[in-house]
């Protein structure tokens, strides 16, 4: 049974059990609100709105037509949703833009969400952020315009495996807490004529590549990757400058900083990878075990997690 304050104007009938709607709220007839929600005082919910289960909407929020909020989402006080990029008084679009807040995401106080965006599963929007682009799953964004500052539930780089027998001399590698991912250190030979670093395929790098590509001139606010592969193995070396690599196996998530040409990271298939925090001079070299195949890419994080669970069962 839900609880609706007598000073609230709730016209909707599709409201789940255990939901509490506090005083001075307005909920229009077409809205759908799930079970176990907490809709705090002074909240407006329009008609074409779907709110899932266990959602918290704090005071001062207007949830306009076209907003879709999935389960276990937190909406902080005075968050501003929008649904029309070019609004005019008494002029209405044929259809309002759909904004989707995926399960488990949190939006901090006074953040502004532009229309038509998707806030990814488990993402965290910082207080006061102005979100102008869709946010990947588990990303932490902040600022105006909002930029990715990190990822939730990410553990710092930590070795959990064993190194090669002679750990005093590279090449050696460490296993990380993300399944199958290893961090490699290569020989570095300094010389007054210039330094050199070297590695051998199938010995120091765990596969013989069919392809390579370089990523460079990436603005610091941008992210690359944001996908996994069904079959392709990858090996990443930042040959100039630095960048941060996020690796995720669907359960564990770790960040590694690549900031030297004698350091590389191996990503086996079914590893979600993201590269971001590029320095202005960064050049990232990627070796791949397969030729390019669009069908080998998994670009949706939720789909990736489901595939990992299915293959692991």
PDB file of N, CA and C in Angstrom, residues 204-300:
ATOM      1  N   UNK A 204      56.643 -11.766 -25.098  1.00  0.00           N
ATOM      2  CA  UNK A 204      56.393 -10.693 -24.145  1.00  0.00           C
ATOM      3  C   UNK A 204      54.984 -10.137 -24.280  1.00  0.00           C
ATOM      4  N   UNK A 205      54.433 -10.205 -25.480  1.00  0.00           N
ATOM      5  CA  UNK A 205      53.042  -9.816 -25.736  1.00  0.00           C
ATOM      6  C   UNK A 205      52.293 -11.103 -26.077  1.00  0.00           C
ATOM      7  N   UNK A 206      51.122 -11.358 -25.449  1.00  0.00           N
ATOM      8  CA  UNK A 206      50.531 -12.710 -25.460  1.00  0.00           C
ATOM      9  C   UNK A 206      49.898 -13.169 -26.773  1.00  0.00           C
ATOM     10  N   UNK A 207      50.123 -12.482 -27.876  1.00  0.00           N
ATOM     11  CA  UNK A 207      49.569 -12.914 -29.159  1.00  0.00           C
ATOM     12  C   UNK A 207      50.352 -12.255 -30.282  1.00  0.00           C
ATOM     13  N   UNK A 208      50.197 -12.773 -31.477  1.00  0.00           N
ATOM     14  CA  UNK A 208      50.801 -12.164 -32.662  1.00  0.00           C
ATOM     15  C   UNK A 208      49.737 -11.308 -33.335  1.00  0.00           C
ATOM     16  N   UNK A 209      49.957 -10.009 -33.471  1.00  0.00           N
ATOM     17  CA  UNK A 209      48.895  -9.127 -33.975  1.00  0.00           C
ATOM     18  C   UNK A 209      48.639  -9.266 -35.467  1.00  0.00           C
ATOM     19  N   UNK A 210      47.395  -9.025 -35.833  1.00  0.00           N
ATOM     20  CA  UNK A 210      46.988  -8.924 -37.233  1.00  0.00           C
ATOM     21  C   UNK A 210      46.809  -7.458 -37.644  1.00  0.00           C
ATOM     22  N   UNK A 211      46.811  -6.578 -36.642  1.00  0.00           N
ATOM     23  CA  UNK A 211      46.458  -5.179 -36.928  1.00  0.00           C
ATOM     24  C   UNK A 211      47.015  -4.311 -35.813  1.00  0.00           C
ATOM     25  N   UNK A 212      47.308  -3.058 -36.149  1.00  0.00           N
ATOM     26  CA  UNK A 212      47.632  -2.075 -35.115  1.00  0.00           C
ATOM     27  C   UNK A 212      46.938  -0.772 -35.472  1.00  0.00           C
ATOM     28  N   UNK A 213      46.733   0.071 -34.471  1.00  0.00           N
ATOM     29  CA  UNK A 213      46.276   1.430 -34.745  1.00  0.00           C
ATOM     30  C   UNK A 213      46.818   2.363 -33.676  1.00  0.00           C
ATOM     31  N   UNK A 214      46.880   3.643 -34.029  1.00  0.00           N
ATOM     32  CA  UNK A 214      47.361   4.689 -33.141  1.00  0.00           C
ATOM     33  C   UNK A 214      46.232   5.655 -32.830  1.00  0.00           C
ATOM     34  N   UNK A 215      46.138   6.069 -31.576  1.00  0.00           N
ATOM     35  CA  UNK A 215      45.161   7.066 -31.147  1.00  0.00           C
ATOM     36  C   UNK A 215      45.942   8.275 -30.653  1.00  0.00           C
ATOM     37  N   UNK A 216      45.655   9.456 -31.203  1.00  0.00           N
ATOM     38  CA  UNK A 216      46.395  10.654 -30.806  1.00  0.00           C
ATOM     39  C   UNK A 216      45.536  11.889 -31.065  1.00  0.00           C
ATOM     40  N   UNK A 217      46.013  13.036 -30.605  1.00  0.00           N
ATOM     41  CA  UNK A 217      45.286  14.306 -30.713  1.00  0.00           C
ATOM     42  C   UNK A 217      43.896  14.196 -30.085  1.00  0.00           C
ATOM     43  N   UNK A 218      43.801  13.489 -28.964  1.00  0.00           N
ATOM     44  CA  UNK A 218      42.520  13.338 -28.267  1.00  0.00           C
ATOM     45  C   UNK A 218      42.385  14.462 -27.245  1.00  0.00           C
ATOM     46  N   UNK A 219      41.342  15.300 -27.334  1.00  0.00           N
ATOM     47  CA  UNK A 219      41.137  16.308 -26.299  1.00  0.00           C
ATOM     48  C   UNK A 219      40.993  15.646 -24.925  1.00  0.00           C
ATOM     49  N   UNK A 220      41.512  16.289 -23.903  1.00  0.00           N
ATOM     50  CA  UNK A 220      41.551  15.680 -22.574  1.00  0.00           C
ATOM     51  C   UNK A 220      40.173  15.336 -22.044  1.00  0.00           C
ATOM     52  N   UNK A 221      39.125  16.009 -22.534  1.00  0.00           N
ATOM     53  CA  UNK A 221      37.778  15.751 -22.032  1.00  0.00           C
ATOM     54  C   UNK A 221      37.158  14.513 -22.655  1.00  0.00           C
ATOM     55  N   UNK A 222      37.771  13.970 -23.698  1.00  0.00           N
ATOM     56  CA  UNK A 222      37.151  12.882 -24.443  1.00  0.00           C
ATOM     57  C   UNK A 222      37.563  11.513 -23.909  1.00  0.00           C
ATOM     58  N   UNK A 223      36.694  10.528 -24.177  1.00  0.00           N
ATOM     59  CA  UNK A 223      37.005   9.141 -23.867  1.00  0.00           C
ATOM     60  C   UNK A 223      37.042   8.342 -25.159  1.00  0.00           C
ATOM     61  N   UNK A 224      37.836   7.286 -25.153  1.00  0.00           N
ATOM     62  CA  UNK A 224      37.912   6.377 -26.288  1.00  0.00           C
ATOM     63  C   UNK A 224      37.605   4.973 -25.765  1.00  0.00           C
ATOM     64  N   UNK A 225      37.448   4.046 -26.701  1.00  0.00           N
ATOM     65  CA  UNK A 225      37.140   2.675 -26.299  1.00  0.00           C
ATOM     66  C   UNK A 225      35.659   2.525 -26.011  1.00  0.00           C
ATOM     67  N   UNK A 226      35.320   2.322 -24.744  1.00  0.00           N
ATOM     68  CA  UNK A 226      33.935   2.102 -24.310  1.00  0.00           C
ATOM     69  C   UNK A 226      33.297   0.933 -25.053  1.00  0.00           C
ATOM     70  N   UNK A 227      34.050  -0.176 -25.102  1.00  0.00           N
ATOM     71  CA  UNK A 227      33.510  -1.376 -25.722  1.00  0.00           C
ATOM     72  C   UNK A 227      34.320  -2.584 -25.260  1.00  0.00           C
ATOM     73  N   UNK A 228      33.824  -3.761 -25.590  1.00  0.00           N
ATOM     74  CA  UNK A 228      34.548  -5.017 -25.408  1.00  0.00           C
ATOM     75  C   UNK A 228      34.539  -5.757 -26.734  1.00  0.00           C
ATOM     76  N   UNK A 229      35.283  -6.861 -26.799  1.00  0.00           N
ATOM     77  CA  UNK A 229      35.331  -7.699 -27.995  1.00  0.00           C
ATOM     78  C   UNK A 229      34.929  -9.125 -27.648  1.00  0.00           C
ATOM     79  N   UNK A 230      34.255  -9.764 -28.567  1.00  0.00           N
ATOM     80  CA  UNK A 230      33.935 -11.184 -28.406  1.00  0.00           C
ATOM     81  C   UNK A 230      35.194 -12.047 -28.519  1.00  0.00           C
ATOM     82  N   UNK A 231      36.041 -11.769 -29.512  1.00  0.00           N
ATOM     83  CA  UNK A 231      37.167 -12.658 -29.804  1.00  0.00           C
ATOM     84  C   UNK A 231      38.519 -11.961 -29.844  1.00  0.00           C
ATOM     85  N   UNK A 232      38.551 -10.677 -30.105  1.00  0.00           N
ATOM     86  CA  UNK A 232      39.808  -9.971 -30.339  1.00  0.00           C
ATOM     87  C   UNK A 232      40.559  -9.699 -29.030  1.00  0.00           C
ATOM     88  N   UNK A 233      41.875  -9.968 -29.041  1.00  0.00           N
ATOM     89  CA  UNK A 233      42.787  -9.604 -27.959  1.00  0.00           C
ATOM     90  C   UNK A 233      43.399  -8.244 -28.309  1.00  0.00           C
ATOM     91  N   UNK A 234      43.693  -7.446 -27.286  1.00  0.00           N
ATOM     92  CA  UNK A 234      44.329  -6.158 -27.526  1.00  0.00           C
ATOM     93  C   UNK A 234      45.480  -5.940 -26.546  1.00  0.00           C
ATOM     94  N   UNK A 235      46.469  -5.168 -26.996  1.00  0.00           N
ATOM     95  CA  UNK A 235      47.591  -4.797 -26.143  1.00  0.00           C
ATOM     96  C   UNK A 235      47.856  -3.313 -26.357  1.00  0.00           C
ATOM     97  N   UNK A 236      47.907  -2.544 -25.268  1.00  0.00           N
ATOM     98  CA  UNK A 236      47.980  -1.083 -25.333  1.00  0.00           C
ATOM     99  C   UNK A 236      49.290  -0.586 -24.735  1.00  0.00           C
ATOM    100  N   UNK A 237      49.952   0.316 -25.460  1.00  0.00           N
ATOM    101  CA  UNK A 237      51.150   0.993 -24.976  1.00  0.00           C
ATOM    102  C   UNK A 237      50.999   2.479 -25.300  1.00  0.00           C
ATOM    103  N   UNK A 238      51.166   3.331 -24.311  1.00  0.00           N
ATOM    104  CA  UNK A 238      51.164   4.775 -24.567  1.00  0.00           C
ATOM    105  C   UNK A 238      52.611   5.166 -24.872  1.00  0.00           C
ATOM    106  N   UNK A 239      52.913   5.309 -26.147  1.00  0.00           N
ATOM    107  CA  UNK A 239      54.299   5.507 -26.559  1.00  0.00           C
ATOM    108  C   UNK A 239      54.769   6.939 -26.340  1.00  0.00           C
ATOM    109  N   UNK A 240      53.805   7.821 -26.105  1.00  0.00           N
ATOM    110  CA  UNK A 240      54.158   9.203 -25.785  1.00  0.00           C
ATOM    111  C   UNK A 240      53.085   9.779 -24.885  1.00  0.00           C
ATOM    112  N   UNK A 241      53.488  10.611 -23.923  1.00  0.00           N
ATOM    113  CA  UNK A 241      52.514  11.207 -23.016  1.00  0.00           C
ATOM    114  C   UNK A 241      51.918  10.165 -22.081  1.00  0.00           C
ATOM    115  N   UNK A 242      50.654  10.350 -21.727  1.00  0.00           N
ATOM    116  CA  UNK A 242      50.010   9.440 -20.785  1.00  0.00           C
ATOM    117  C   UNK A 242      48.519   9.385 -21.032  1.00  0.00           C
ATOM    118  N   UNK A 243      47.915   8.279 -20.625  1.00  0.00           N
ATOM    119  CA  UNK A 243      46.462   8.164 -20.588  1.00  0.00           C
ATOM    120  C   UNK A 243      46.099   7.131 -19.534  1.00  0.00           C
ATOM    121  N   UNK A 244      44.847   7.133 -19.127  1.00  0.00           N
ATOM    122  CA  UNK A 244      44.346   6.197 -18.124  1.00  0.00           C
ATOM    123  C   UNK A 244      43.481   5.159 -18.824  1.00  0.00           C
ATOM    124  N   UNK A 245      43.686   3.901 -18.470  1.00  0.00           N
ATOM    125  CA  UNK A 245      42.935   2.794 -19.053  1.00  0.00           C
ATOM    126  C   UNK A 245      42.072   2.161 -17.964  1.00  0.00           C
ATOM    127  N   UNK A 246      40.765   2.117 -18.207  1.00  0.00           N
ATOM    128  CA  UNK A 246      39.844   1.404 -17.334  1.00  0.00           C
ATOM    129  C   UNK A 246      39.605   0.027 -17.920  1.00  0.00           C
ATOM    130  N   UNK A 247      39.736  -1.016 -17.096  1.00  0.00           N
ATOM    131  CA  UNK A 247      39.441  -2.389 -17.524  1.00  0.00           C
ATOM    132  C   UNK A 247      38.402  -2.971 -16.572  1.00  0.00           C
ATOM    133  N   UNK A 248      37.468  -3.747 -17.134  1.00  0.00           N
ATOM    134  CA  UNK A 248      36.293  -4.187 -16.387  1.00  0.00           C
ATOM    135  C   UNK A 248      35.898  -5.558 -16.924  1.00  0.00           C
ATOM    136  N   UNK A 249      35.728  -6.532 -16.014  1.00  0.00           N
ATOM    137  CA  UNK A 249      35.311  -7.873 -16.444  1.00  0.00           C
ATOM    138  C   UNK A 249      33.849  -8.165 -16.134  1.00  0.00           C
ATOM    139  N   UNK A 250      33.086  -7.130 -15.798  1.00  0.00           N
ATOM    140  CA  UNK A 250      31.685  -7.300 -15.450  1.00  0.00           C
ATOM    141  C   UNK A 250      31.458  -7.426 -13.965  1.00  0.00           C
ATOM    142  N   UNK A 251      32.530  -7.679 -13.215  1.00  0.00           N
ATOM    143  CA  UNK A 251      32.462  -7.760 -11.749  1.00  0.00           C
ATOM    144  C   UNK A 251      33.468  -6.827 -11.102  1.00  0.00           C
ATOM    145  N   UNK A 252      34.710  -6.897 -11.563  1.00  0.00           N
ATOM    146  CA  UNK A 252      35.782  -6.067 -11.020  1.00  0.00           C
ATOM    147  C   UNK A 252      36.174  -4.997 -12.041  1.00  0.00           C
ATOM    148  N   UNK A 253      36.630  -3.873 -11.505  1.00  0.00           N
ATOM    149  CA  UNK A 253      36.968  -2.725 -12.353  1.00  0.00           C
ATOM    150  C   UNK A 253      38.233  -2.083 -11.795  1.00  0.00           C
ATOM    151  N   UNK A 254      39.224  -1.843 -12.665  1.00  0.00           N
ATOM    152  CA  UNK A 254      40.508  -1.276 -12.236  1.00  0.00           C
ATOM    153  C   UNK A 254      40.969  -0.243 -13.250  1.00  0.00           C
ATOM    154  N   UNK A 255      41.659   0.791 -12.778  1.00  0.00           N
ATOM    155  CA  UNK A 255      42.270   1.790 -13.642  1.00  0.00           C
ATOM    156  C   UNK A 255      43.787   1.654 -13.607  1.00  0.00           C
ATOM    157  N   UNK A 256      44.402   1.803 -14.767  1.00  0.00           N
ATOM    158  CA  UNK A 256      45.849   1.748 -14.902  1.00  0.00           C
ATOM    159  C   UNK A 256      46.295   2.985 -15.666  1.00  0.00           C
ATOM    160  N   UNK A 257      47.337   3.635 -15.195  1.00  0.00           N
ATOM    161  CA  UNK A 257      47.907   4.773 -15.902  1.00  0.00           C
ATOM    162  C   UNK A 257      49.058   4.278 -16.765  1.00  0.00           C
ATOM    163  N   UNK A 258      48.973   4.527 -18.062  1.00  0.00           N
ATOM    164  CA  UNK A 258      50.062   4.245 -18.988  1.00  0.00           C
ATOM    165  C   UNK A 258      50.797   5.559 -19.245  1.00  0.00           C
ATOM    166  N   UNK A 259      52.026   5.634 -18.800  1.00  0.00           N
ATOM    167  CA  UNK A 259      52.754   6.908 -18.897  1.00  0.00           C
ATOM    168  C   UNK A 259      54.219   6.710 -19.287  1.00  0.00           C
ATOM    169  N   UNK A 260      54.523   5.543 -19.866  1.00  0.00           N
ATOM    170  CA  UNK A 260      55.892   5.276 -20.290  1.00  0.00           C
ATOM    171  C   UNK A 260      55.862   4.270 -21.437  1.00  0.00           C
ATOM    172  N   UNK A 261      56.718   4.419 -22.436  1.00  0.00           N
ATOM    173  CA  UNK A 261      56.686   3.501 -23.586  1.00  0.00           C
ATOM    174  C   UNK A 261      57.162   2.084 -23.261  1.00  0.00           C
ATOM    175  N   UNK A 262      57.690   1.854 -22.055  1.00  0.00           N
ATOM    176  CA  UNK A 262      58.105   0.509 -21.671  1.00  0.00           C
ATOM    177  C   UNK A 262      57.062  -0.177 -20.785  1.00  0.00           C
ATOM    178  N   UNK A 263      55.829   0.326 -20.829  1.00  0.00           N
ATOM    179  CA  UNK A 263      54.757  -0.233 -20.008  1.00  0.00           C
ATOM    180  C   UNK A 263      53.540  -0.473 -20.885  1.00  0.00           C
ATOM    181  N   UNK A 264      52.941  -1.663 -20.784  1.00  0.00           N
ATOM    182  CA  UNK A 264      51.774  -1.969 -21.596  1.00  0.00           C
ATOM    183  C   UNK A 264      50.763  -2.793 -20.821  1.00  0.00           C
ATOM    184  N   UNK A 265      49.548  -2.861 -21.337  1.00  0.00           N
ATOM    185  CA  UNK A 265      48.491  -3.623 -20.688  1.00  0.00           C
ATOM    186  C   UNK A 265      47.802  -4.516 -21.711  1.00  0.00           C
ATOM    187  N   UNK A 266      47.553  -5.747 -21.301  1.00  0.00           N
ATOM    188  CA  UNK A 266      46.917  -6.752 -22.161  1.00  0.00           C
ATOM    189  C   UNK A 266      45.450  -6.890 -21.764  1.00  0.00           C
ATOM    190  N   UNK A 267      44.547  -6.795 -22.776  1.00  0.00           N
ATOM    191  CA  UNK A 267      43.111  -6.962 -22.584  1.00  0.00           C
ATOM    192  C   UNK A 267      42.648  -8.180 -23.369  1.00  0.00           C
ATOM    193  N   UNK A 268      42.283  -9.260 -22.685  1.00  0.00           N
ATOM    194  CA  UNK A 268      41.753 -10.424 -23.399  1.00  0.00           C
ATOM    195  C   UNK A 268      40.334 -10.156 -23.897  1.00  0.00           C
ATOM    196  N   UNK A 269      39.776 -11.064 -24.705  1.00  0.00           N
ATOM    197  CA  UNK A 269      38.374 -10.904 -25.107  1.00  0.00           C
ATOM    198  C   UNK A 269      37.463 -10.815 -23.888  1.00  0.00           C
ATOM    199  N   UNK A 270      36.317 -10.210 -24.094  1.00  0.00           N
ATOM    200  CA  UNK A 270      35.315 -10.006 -23.037  1.00  0.00           C
ATOM    201  C   UNK A 270      35.880  -9.203 -21.874  1.00  0.00           C
ATOM    202  N   UNK A 271      36.668  -8.189 -22.222  1.00  0.00           N
ATOM    203  CA  UNK A 271      37.108  -7.183 -21.247  1.00  0.00           C
ATOM    204  C   UNK A 271      36.600  -5.831 -21.718  1.00  0.00           C
ATOM    205  N   UNK A 272      35.829  -5.161 -20.870  1.00  0.00           N
ATOM    206  CA  UNK A 272      35.354  -3.820 -21.201  1.00  0.00           C
ATOM    207  C   UNK A 272      36.501  -2.842 -21.005  1.00  0.00           C
ATOM    208  N   UNK A 273      36.824  -2.063 -22.027  1.00  0.00           N
ATOM    209  CA  UNK A 273      37.941  -1.142 -21.952  1.00  0.00           C
ATOM    210  C   UNK A 273      37.540   0.285 -22.283  1.00  0.00           C
ATOM    211  N   UNK A 274      38.077   1.215 -21.511  1.00  0.00           N
ATOM    212  CA  UNK A 274      37.870   2.647 -21.740  1.00  0.00           C
ATOM    213  C   UNK A 274      39.216   3.329 -21.576  1.00  0.00           C
ATOM    214  N   UNK A 275      39.506   4.279 -22.456  1.00  0.00           N
ATOM    215  CA  UNK A 275      40.724   5.075 -22.312  1.00  0.00           C
ATOM    216  C   UNK A 275      40.326   6.548 -22.207  1.00  0.00           C
ATOM    217  N   UNK A 276      40.866   7.218 -21.220  1.00  0.00           N
ATOM    218  CA  UNK A 276      40.529   8.631 -21.030  1.00  0.00           C
ATOM    219  C   UNK A 276      41.655   9.328 -20.271  1.00  0.00           C
ATOM    220  N   UNK A 277      41.447  10.599 -19.922  1.00  0.00           N
ATOM    221  CA  UNK A 277      42.486  11.418 -19.278  1.00  0.00           C
ATOM    222  C   UNK A 277      43.762  11.441 -20.123  1.00  0.00           C
ATOM    223  N   UNK A 278      43.596  11.646 -21.421  1.00  0.00           N
ATOM    224  CA  UNK A 278      44.738  11.754 -22.322  1.00  0.00           C
ATOM    225  C   UNK A 278      45.499  13.057 -22.051  1.00  0.00           C
ATOM    226  N   UNK A 279      46.823  12.977 -21.980  1.00  0.00           N
ATOM    227  CA  UNK A 279      47.611  14.201 -21.981  1.00  0.00           C
ATOM    228  C   UNK A 279      47.590  14.786 -23.395  1.00  0.00           C
ATOM    229  N   UNK A 280      47.935  16.061 -23.504  1.00  0.00           N
ATOM    230  CA  UNK A 280      47.837  16.733 -24.803  1.00  0.00           C
ATOM    231  C   UNK A 280      48.727  16.081 -25.857  1.00  0.00           C
ATOM    232  N   UNK A 281      49.841  15.489 -25.415  1.00  0.00           N
ATOM    233  CA  UNK A 281      50.788  14.904 -26.364  1.00  0.00           C
ATOM    234  C   UNK A 281      50.667  13.388 -26.467  1.00  0.00           C
ATOM    235  N   UNK A 282      49.618  12.799 -25.900  1.00  0.00           N
ATOM    236  CA  UNK A 282      49.517  11.343 -25.811  1.00  0.00           C
ATOM    237  C   UNK A 282      49.390  10.686 -27.184  1.00  0.00           C
ATOM    238  N   UNK A 283      50.116   9.584 -27.361  1.00  0.00           N
ATOM    239  CA  UNK A 283      49.988   8.724 -28.534  1.00  0.00           C
ATOM    240  C   UNK A 283      49.842   7.295 -28.014  1.00  0.00           C
ATOM    241  N   UNK A 284      48.670   6.690 -28.241  1.00  0.00           N
ATOM    242  CA  UNK A 284      48.385   5.348 -27.749  1.00  0.00           C
ATOM    243  C   UNK A 284      48.493   4.365 -28.903  1.00  0.00           C
ATOM    244  N   UNK A 285      49.371   3.376 -28.756  1.00  0.00           N
ATOM    245  CA  UNK A 285      49.561   2.325 -29.744  1.00  0.00           C
ATOM    246  C   UNK A 285      48.792   1.088 -29.287  1.00  0.00           C
ATOM    247  N   UNK A 286      47.952   0.540 -30.184  1.00  0.00           N
ATOM    248  CA  UNK A 286      47.147  -0.636 -29.854  1.00  0.00           C
ATOM    249  C   UNK A 286      47.425  -1.734 -30.872  1.00  0.00           C
ATOM    250  N   UNK A 287      47.851  -2.899 -30.377  1.00  0.00           N
ATOM    251  CA  UNK A 287      47.973  -4.093 -31.203  1.00  0.00           C
ATOM    252  C   UNK A 287      46.714  -4.935 -31.025  1.00  0.00           C
ATOM    253  N   UNK A 288      46.192  -5.490 -32.126  1.00  0.00           N
ATOM    254  CA  UNK A 288      44.965  -6.295 -32.083  1.00  0.00           C
ATOM    255  C   UNK A 288      45.229  -7.642 -32.748  1.00  0.00           C
ATOM    256  N   UNK A 289      44.639  -8.690 -32.184  1.00  0.00           N
ATOM    257  CA  UNK A 289      44.872 -10.048 -32.683  1.00  0.00           C
ATOM    258  C   UNK A 289      44.079 -10.362 -33.949  1.00  0.00           C
ATOM    259  N   UNK A 290      43.067  -9.531 -34.263  1.00  0.00           N
ATOM    260  CA  UNK A 290      42.201  -9.792 -35.410  1.00  0.00           C
ATOM    261  C   UNK A 290      42.123  -8.548 -36.296  1.00  0.00           C
ATOM    262  N   UNK A 291      41.829  -8.766 -37.548  1.00  0.00           N
ATOM    263  CA  UNK A 291      41.495  -7.650 -38.429  1.00  0.00           C
ATOM    264  C   UNK A 291      40.167  -7.048 -37.981  1.00  0.00           C
ATOM    265  N   UNK A 292      39.921  -5.825 -38.427  1.00  0.00           N
ATOM    266  CA  UNK A 292      38.712  -5.138 -37.984  1.00  0.00           C
ATOM    267  C   UNK A 292      37.461  -5.913 -38.392  1.00  0.00           C
ATOM    268  N   UNK A 293      36.553  -6.087 -37.435  1.00  0.00           N
ATOM    269  CA  UNK A 293      35.283  -6.764 -37.675  1.00  0.00           C
ATOM    270  C   UNK A 293      34.238  -6.106 -36.781  1.00  0.00           C
ATOM    271  N   UNK A 294      33.342  -5.344 -37.374  1.00  0.00           N
ATOM    272  CA  UNK A 294      32.337  -4.614 -36.599  1.00  0.00           C
ATOM    273  C   UNK A 294      31.501  -5.541 -35.730  1.00  0.00           C
ATOM    274  N   UNK A 295      31.281  -6.775 -36.203  1.00  0.00           N
ATOM    275  CA  UNK A 295      30.443  -7.715 -35.455  1.00  0.00           C
ATOM    276  C   UNK A 295      31.113  -8.211 -34.180  1.00  0.00           C
ATOM    277  N   UNK A 296      32.432  -8.005 -34.065  1.00  0.00           N
ATOM    278  CA  UNK A 296      33.161  -8.479 -32.883  1.00  0.00           C
ATOM    279  C   UNK A 296      33.021  -7.522 -31.704  1.00  0.00           C
ATOM    280  N   UNK A 297      32.498  -6.327 -31.942  1.00  0.00           N
ATOM    281  CA  UNK A 297      32.410  -5.310 -30.900  1.00  0.00           C
ATOM    282  C   UNK A 297      31.140  -5.484 -30.058  1.00  0.00           C
ATOM    283  N   UNK A 298      31.275  -5.271 -28.762  1.00  0.00           N
ATOM    284  CA  UNK A 298      30.135  -5.162 -27.836  1.00  0.00           C
ATOM    285  C   UNK A 298      30.166  -3.733 -27.311  1.00  0.00           C
ATOM    286  N   UNK A 299      29.197  -2.921 -27.697  1.00  0.00           N
ATOM    287  CA  UNK A 299      29.254  -1.489 -27.403  1.00  0.00           C
ATOM    288  C   UNK A 299      28.283  -1.053 -26.300  1.00  0.00           C
ATOM    289  N   UNK A 300      27.452  -1.962 -25.832  1.00  0.00           N
ATOM    290  CA  UNK A 300      26.512  -1.648 -24.763  1.00  0.00           C
ATOM    291  C   UNK A 300      26.961  -2.368 -23.492  1.00  0.00           C
TER     292      UNK A 300
END
